[in-house]
Amino acid sequence: MALHTEHRAPIESGCPDGLQYMHPVMRKHYGNWAYHEDPRPGVLVHVAKNGDKIWTVRAGTQRILDLFTLRKLCEIGDQYGDGYVRFTLRSNIEYMVADEAKVEPLIKALEDAGFVVGGTKNSVTMISHTQGWLHCDIPGTDASGVVKAMMDELYEEFKSWNMPNRVHITTSCCQINCGGQGDIAINVQHTKPPKINHDLVANVCERPSVVARCPVAAIRPALVNGKPSLEVDEKKCICCGACYPPCPPMQINDAEHTKLAIWVGGNHSNARGRPTFHKLVAAGIPNNPPRWPEATAIVKRILEVYKEDAKDWERINDWIERIGWPRFFEKTGLPFTKYHINNWLGARRTLNASTHIRF
Amino acid sequence: MANKHYETPMLDELEKGPWPSFISGIKRLRDQHPDDRIKGVANSLLGQLEHSYETRKGYWKGGTVSVFGYGSGIIPRFSEVGHAFPESKEFHTLRVQPPAGNYYTTDMLRQLAESWEKWGSGLITFHGQTGNIMFIGTDTDNTQHFFDEINEYGWDLGGAGPCVRTGMSCVGAARCEQSCLDEMRVHRTLLNNFTDDVHRPALPYKFKFKVSGCANDCMNSIERSDFAIIGTWRDDMKVDQEAVKEYVAKKGRDYILDNVVNRCPTNALALREDDTLEVNNRDCVRCMHCLNVMPKALSPGDDKGATILIGGKRTLKIGDLMGTVIVPFMKLDTDEDYERLVELAEEVIDFWAENGLEHERCGEMIERIGLANFLEGIGVEVDPNMVVEPRNISYVRMDGWDEEAEKWFKRKAEEKAAAAAG
């Protein structure tokens, strides 16, 4: 019981009430908004049913904020805003102000401090991403670095409305894909089975759990050099890396063979069609720090064709549904390979069982 | 300072270009922060990160770290190369639950920054992919100190491991005209009912709640959560015909035909010769597209509520799954409505906790046992809104047909009677 007297018991308060941190105009009109307009990229104005207005200025940041940057963002909010902010799903910061006259000085202050105002409507908004080498225990790449290098190239697209519809890009540092579905997703793709350190497996890994974790039942218990370990049937192995988190001696990451793959057409919204998963378009892309130029080049190529070819309001999935996959590969110049043909559960639904062919 | 700076030629490349650089931020902590501890941690972190960039490998390992009384909420990180980069050899992250809707005052952000300056590395992310505030990087002792400090002024840890995870909700009713829900109330009612399951992992695997106020689903809840609550409405959408005419006048008839009428997934819209819009509300599936294009003219109806989908998740283990409709429509106005929502969530979590395999998400369990068995387990009746189309294969034993059909007719009669009475 000694421990109990030494430690403070936690207050299990759970999720805090957002109202206490909310702009008073938003509090006042909670549930009573009439419509919104988009005066310029990065700015929204929402109009309440009684005519009151609230302006929002959205800005992109480096997402991993140091204290200096966080305080700078606060300082801008105090000096040029009303002291109320929120963060979007994609880690953009939003400043809410009740006075239109504050909008331009706020934008200027943000831009002068190096932040990027934009990310609304049909722009390429901030890439949502995972932790990478900075903090994750299983990463094949550094999503933060990939994103920084890519956003440098997509900077103007963040700040403008050049796209047919909004573009949500995601990245993930392993095939679990914590970054989620995206119009374009840049994700790690391993290409070789794990390398096993048999000296460590017995002590570090709960072997039945590791066996159960494999999506294709390619792992089985084995005695290796007289030690209880695990072995992988390399003909069955799909190199997904699912065994690595529960068993770190099954190293899946490899300086050469861990690659990047690019997927397109993921869309969470129910607008027009039902939500869709992203589909593979390119793989074998080198995991090439510090700036990953090969991956960025492909993303830019896809975006250029989309921008040129898609009609208003078509997300990438809508656009490809209209033009068809053969034309997508033709227009982007990406190769179509046997790896694009799905062979996972339910794959037959993805095959063309019709004469619908575009010529 | 005692340590000289690690060389970081590769990371230095990430200081170039117009987008804000997280490397420059970490360097500011290393070079300009008054506290030698923070300087040292930042220097050491940069050293290890550069090493990762050179070798293309990560060097963090998990472990067991928690705060007193909880089994969850800390992501422990111990460096495998701690001998070379000792000042960041323990670099744990605290996952802290944000307010529903992610609202902050600058005062509160400063207060959190001060606490983190005292006990941590000085690196923070708003927010991680599950939705937590990520206080990135501190050692085991300071994990407890930091938590004790911020817990006193209203902040609690989120989930990590096989437990109910931190929830997410969109900006919603606070600013968005398309909101059909009180997202913050839904979010907090659910999460704070399961506080024990957030802090003490004892479930088969993770379980996520996400709340979106409309079908645009800005929280990606169908695809990223086990339990998605999405706002919708049952009565007719509202059409301000004068505002429709203004859109037509401004954009032209062709634009409205191409981008509104012809993009309706169920052909439920028609633009009349007098530039008014006709809506077939029986065919409309509340997809939100036309409201997105003409927010000034079109709005959700008044009879609002939620659709609930269960079983969404990412790739591990059987592949990506979208959530499935379990409740096509549920009112969320009264305290009793919210109690019903909580009861449903409890039924789902209890059944899954009982029947899910280790490391099996709720959606994977449904895939394994079949939706009909899951519905029976949680006490929810079948509904044609749960499927895109009925079964297309005869290989099923159907000798219970008469009873099931009888159930359906009985239920429909009861619903009709209730509607007539109400």
Short mmCIF file of C-alpha atoms in Angstrom, two decimals, chain B residues 167-419:
data_model
loop_
_atom_site.label_atom_id
_atom_site.label_comp_id
_atom_site.label_asym_id
_atom_site.label_seq_id
_atom_site.Cartn_x
_atom_site.Cartn_y
_atom_site.Cartn_z
CA GLY B 167 -12.52 9.97 -30.25
CA MET B 168 -12.76 12.60 -32.94
CA SER B 169 -15.52 14.97 -33.98
CA CYS B 170 -15.76 17.58 -36.72
CA VAL B 171 -16.19 21.34 -36.28
CA GLY B 172 -19.89 20.63 -36.66
CA ALA B 173 -22.65 22.68 -35.09
CA ALA B 174 -20.10 25.18 -33.79
CA ARG B 175 -19.49 26.62 -37.27
CA CYS B 176 -20.92 24.49 -40.05
CA GLU B 177 -24.34 24.98 -41.60
CA GLN B 178 -24.44 21.37 -42.75
CA SER B 179 -24.22 19.92 -39.26
CA CYS B 180 -27.12 17.62 -38.37
CA LEU B 181 -25.89 16.67 -34.92
CA ASP B 182 -24.62 18.01 -31.62
CA GLU B 183 -21.25 16.42 -32.40
CA MET B 184 -19.58 17.51 -29.17
CA ARG B 185 -22.33 16.00 -27.07
CA VAL B 186 -22.22 12.71 -28.99
CA HIS B 187 -18.43 12.60 -28.73
CA ARG B 188 -18.24 13.38 -25.02
CA THR B 189 -21.24 11.24 -24.06
CA LEU B 190 -19.69 8.18 -25.68
CA LEU B 191 -16.05 8.70 -24.74
CA ASN B 192 -16.71 9.70 -21.18
CA ASN B 193 -19.00 6.73 -20.68
CA PHE B 194 -16.06 4.47 -21.52
CA THR B 195 -13.35 6.28 -19.54
CA ASP B 196 -12.40 3.08 -17.76
CA ASP B 197 -12.01 1.27 -21.10
CA VAL B 198 -9.85 4.14 -22.38
CA HIS B 199 -7.43 3.99 -19.47
CA ARG B 200 -7.30 0.25 -18.81
CA PRO B 201 -6.78 -1.81 -21.96
CA ALA B 202 -8.74 -5.05 -21.70
CA LEU B 203 -10.42 -5.39 -25.10
CA PRO B 204 -9.48 -7.65 -28.04
CA TYR B 205 -7.92 -4.67 -29.84
CA LYS B 206 -8.49 -0.95 -30.39
CA PHE B 207 -12.02 0.51 -30.65
CA LYS B 208 -12.57 3.97 -32.14
CA PHE B 209 -15.52 6.34 -32.11
CA LYS B 210 -15.67 9.13 -34.69
CA VAL B 211 -18.43 11.69 -35.16
CA SER B 212 -19.21 13.62 -38.35
CA GLY B 213 -22.08 16.05 -38.52
CA CYS B 214 -23.03 15.16 -42.10
CA ALA B 215 -22.34 12.68 -44.87
CA ASN B 216 -19.30 14.62 -46.08
CA ASP B 217 -17.76 12.71 -43.17
CA CYS B 218 -14.86 15.10 -42.56
CA MET B 219 -13.71 12.81 -39.73
CA ASN B 220 -13.32 9.85 -42.12
CA SER B 221 -15.41 7.89 -39.69
CA ILE B 222 -16.79 5.19 -41.99
CA GLU B 223 -13.34 4.08 -43.00
CA ARG B 224 -11.38 4.86 -39.85
CA SER B 225 -13.61 4.02 -36.91
CA ASP B 226 -15.23 0.98 -35.39
CA PHE B 227 -18.30 3.06 -34.47
CA ALA B 228 -19.17 5.93 -36.80
CA ILE B 229 -21.92 8.39 -35.92
CA ILE B 230 -22.89 10.53 -38.92
CA GLY B 231 -25.51 13.26 -38.98
CA THR B 232 -28.39 13.12 -41.48
CA TRP B 233 -32.06 14.06 -41.79
CA ARG B 234 -35.32 12.28 -42.63
CA ASP B 235 -37.66 14.97 -43.87
CA ASP B 236 -37.28 17.04 -47.04
CA MET B 237 -34.13 19.04 -47.65
CA LYS B 238 -34.72 22.77 -47.61
CA VAL B 239 -34.60 24.63 -50.90
CA ASP B 240 -34.43 28.40 -51.05
CA GLN B 241 -35.64 28.84 -54.64
CA GLU B 242 -34.62 32.50 -54.76
CA ALA B 243 -31.06 31.51 -53.85
CA VAL B 244 -31.18 28.73 -56.48
CA LYS B 245 -32.10 31.34 -59.07
CA GLU B 246 -29.21 33.50 -57.94
CA TYR B 247 -26.78 30.58 -58.41
CA VAL B 248 -28.26 29.94 -61.89
CA ALA B 249 -27.98 33.62 -62.76
CA LYS B 250 -24.38 33.76 -61.57
CA LYS B 251 -23.10 30.41 -62.86
CA GLY B 252 -25.42 29.70 -65.80
CA ARG B 253 -27.86 26.84 -66.38
CA ASP B 254 -25.23 24.56 -67.89
CA TYR B 255 -23.03 24.80 -64.81
CA ILE B 256 -25.93 23.90 -62.51
CA LEU B 257 -27.02 21.05 -64.79
CA ASP B 258 -23.47 19.64 -65.07
CA ASN B 259 -22.40 20.12 -61.48
CA VAL B 260 -25.56 19.77 -59.45
CA VAL B 261 -28.33 17.97 -61.33
CA ASN B 262 -26.23 15.47 -63.29
CA ARG B 263 -23.94 14.67 -60.36
CA CYS B 264 -26.83 13.56 -58.17
CA PRO B 265 -26.19 9.84 -57.59
CA THR B 266 -29.90 8.92 -57.62
CA ASN B 267 -31.17 11.37 -60.26
CA ALA B 268 -33.31 13.03 -57.64
CA LEU B 269 -32.89 16.58 -58.94
CA ALA B 270 -34.37 18.51 -61.84
CA LEU B 271 -33.81 22.11 -62.89
CA ARG B 272 -37.07 23.58 -64.12
CA GLU B 273 -37.44 26.10 -66.92
CA ASP B 274 -38.08 28.88 -64.41
CA ASP B 275 -34.68 28.09 -62.81
CA THR B 276 -36.15 26.46 -59.73
CA LEU B 277 -34.86 23.15 -58.44
CA GLU B 278 -37.15 20.19 -57.94
CA VAL B 279 -36.06 17.58 -55.42
CA ASN B 280 -37.39 14.05 -55.22
CA ASN B 281 -36.77 13.60 -51.50
CA ARG B 282 -37.83 9.94 -51.58
CA ASP B 283 -34.98 9.11 -53.93
CA CYS B 284 -32.43 11.43 -52.32
CA VAL B 285 -29.75 9.54 -50.33
CA ARG B 286 -28.53 12.62 -48.41
CA CYS B 287 -25.06 12.37 -50.01
CA MET B 288 -24.47 16.14 -49.53
CA HIS B 289 -23.10 16.88 -53.01
CA CYS B 290 -25.74 19.42 -54.09
CA LEU B 291 -25.61 21.09 -50.67
CA ASN B 292 -21.84 21.40 -51.05
CA VAL B 293 -22.18 23.13 -54.41
CA MET B 294 -25.02 25.46 -53.36
CA PRO B 295 -24.72 25.96 -49.58
CA LYS B 296 -26.72 29.16 -49.70
CA ALA B 297 -29.68 27.56 -51.48
CA LEU B 298 -29.86 24.03 -50.08
CA SER B 299 -29.88 22.89 -46.45
CA PRO B 300 -30.61 19.78 -44.44
CA GLY B 301 -34.19 19.29 -43.26
CA ASP B 302 -35.44 19.74 -39.69
CA ASP B 303 -35.96 16.10 -38.66
CA LYS B 304 -32.28 15.46 -37.92
CA GLY B 305 -30.53 12.51 -36.38
CA ALA B 306 -27.70 10.05 -37.01
CA THR B 307 -26.80 7.06 -39.10
CA ILE B 308 -24.52 4.60 -37.31
CA LEU B 309 -22.00 2.40 -39.10
CA ILE B 310 -19.90 -0.23 -37.39
CA GLY B 311 -16.68 -2.01 -38.24
CA GLY B 312 -14.45 0.34 -40.21
CA LYS B 313 -10.68 -0.13 -39.92
CA ARG B 314 -7.30 0.03 -41.68
CA THR B 315 -5.29 -2.69 -43.34
CA LEU B 316 -4.18 -5.06 -40.56
CA LYS B 317 -5.07 -7.98 -40.62
CA ILE B 318 -7.59 -8.95 -43.29
CA GLY B 319 -7.50 -5.75 -45.33
CA ASP B 320 -9.34 -2.46 -45.20
CA LEU B 321 -12.97 -2.48 -44.17
CA MET B 322 -15.58 0.24 -44.35
CA GLY B 323 -18.14 0.40 -41.58
CA THR B 324 -21.57 -1.12 -42.24
CA VAL B 325 -24.89 0.56 -41.53
CA ILE B 326 -26.29 -0.85 -38.31
CA VAL B 327 -28.72 1.94 -37.46
CA PRO B 328 -30.10 3.75 -40.54
CA PHE B 329 -31.56 6.56 -38.48
CA MET B 330 -31.64 7.45 -34.83
CA LYS B 331 -32.94 10.62 -33.23
CA LEU B 332 -30.42 12.33 -30.95
CA ASP B 333 -32.36 15.05 -29.19
CA THR B 334 -33.39 13.94 -25.71
CA ASP B 335 -31.46 12.45 -22.80
CA GLU B 336 -33.27 9.16 -23.53
CA ASP B 337 -31.99 9.24 -27.13
CA TYR B 338 -28.43 9.60 -25.82
CA GLU B 339 -28.99 6.78 -23.35
CA ARG B 340 -30.05 4.55 -26.26
CA LEU B 341 -26.88 5.51 -28.13
CA VAL B 342 -24.71 4.62 -25.15
CA GLU B 343 -26.60 1.34 -24.67
CA LEU B 344 -25.97 0.41 -28.30
CA ALA B 345 -22.25 1.18 -27.94
CA GLU B 346 -22.12 -0.90 -24.76
CA GLU B 347 -23.88 -3.82 -26.46
CA VAL B 348 -21.42 -3.70 -29.36
CA ILE B 349 -18.32 -3.47 -27.19
CA ASP B 350 -19.55 -6.15 -24.78
CA PHE B 351 -20.38 -8.58 -27.58
CA TRP B 352 -17.06 -7.95 -29.30
CA ALA B 353 -15.11 -8.20 -26.04
CA GLU B 354 -16.76 -11.58 -25.51
CA ASN B 355 -16.46 -12.92 -29.04
CA GLY B 356 -13.55 -11.12 -30.72
CA LEU B 357 -10.25 -12.95 -31.05
CA GLU B 358 -7.06 -11.41 -29.75
CA HIS B 359 -6.03 -8.52 -31.99
CA GLU B 360 -9.26 -8.77 -34.00
CA ARG B 361 -11.06 -5.52 -34.75
CA CYS B 362 -14.84 -5.42 -34.44
CA GLY B 363 -15.23 -5.27 -38.23
CA GLU B 364 -13.03 -8.32 -38.66
CA MET B 365 -15.13 -10.23 -36.17
CA ILE B 366 -18.26 -9.28 -38.14
CA GLU B 367 -16.52 -10.50 -41.31
CA ARG B 368 -15.73 -13.80 -39.58
CA ILE B 369 -19.13 -14.49 -38.00
CA GLY B 370 -21.40 -12.76 -40.55
CA LEU B 371 -23.49 -9.64 -40.09
CA ALA B 372 -26.68 -11.56 -39.22
CA ASN B 373 -25.01 -13.26 -36.25
CA PHE B 374 -23.56 -9.96 -35.08
CA LEU B 375 -27.00 -8.31 -35.23
CA GLU B 376 -28.49 -11.13 -33.22
CA GLY B 377 -25.67 -10.74 -30.69
CA ILE B 378 -26.29 -7.03 -30.15
CA GLY B 379 -30.08 -7.30 -30.38
CA VAL B 380 -30.61 -5.23 -33.51
CA GLU B 381 -33.20 -6.23 -36.13
CA VAL B 382 -32.21 -6.63 -39.78
CA ASP B 383 -32.92 -3.77 -42.16
CA PRO B 384 -32.50 -3.55 -45.94
CA ASN B 385 -30.50 -0.33 -45.44
CA MET B 386 -27.70 -2.54 -44.11
CA VAL B 387 -26.97 -4.05 -47.54
CA VAL B 388 -26.14 -2.72 -50.98
CA GLU B 389 -28.01 -5.67 -52.44
CA PRO B 390 -29.46 -8.92 -51.08
CA ARG B 391 -27.67 -12.26 -51.20
CA ASN B 392 -26.79 -13.46 -54.71
CA ILE B 393 -26.06 -17.10 -53.93
CA SER B 394 -28.46 -19.90 -53.06
CA TYR B 395 -26.02 -21.76 -50.84
CA VAL B 396 -27.63 -21.06 -47.51
CA ARG B 397 -29.97 -23.03 -45.24
CA MET B 398 -33.30 -21.17 -45.09
CA ASP B 399 -35.70 -23.38 -43.15
CA GLY B 400 -36.41 -20.53 -40.72
CA TRP B 401 -37.88 -18.39 -43.50
CA ASP B 402 -41.53 -18.38 -42.35
CA GLU B 403 -40.66 -17.23 -38.85
CA GLU B 404 -38.32 -14.53 -40.12
CA ALA B 405 -40.89 -13.24 -42.59
CA GLU B 406 -43.48 -13.22 -39.82
CA LYS B 407 -41.12 -11.18 -37.64
CA TRP B 408 -40.73 -8.64 -40.40
CA PHE B 409 -44.48 -8.21 -40.92
CA LYS B 410 -45.08 -7.97 -37.19
CA ARG B 411 -42.40 -5.33 -36.81
CA LYS B 412 -43.73 -3.31 -39.72
CA ALA B 413 -47.26 -3.46 -38.25
CA GLU B 414 -45.94 -2.27 -34.89
CA GLU B 415 -44.05 0.59 -36.53
CA LYS B 416 -47.18 1.59 -38.40
CA ALA B 417 -49.25 1.51 -35.22
CA ALA B 418 -46.65 3.53 -33.34
CA ALA B 419 -46.52 6.11 -36.14
#
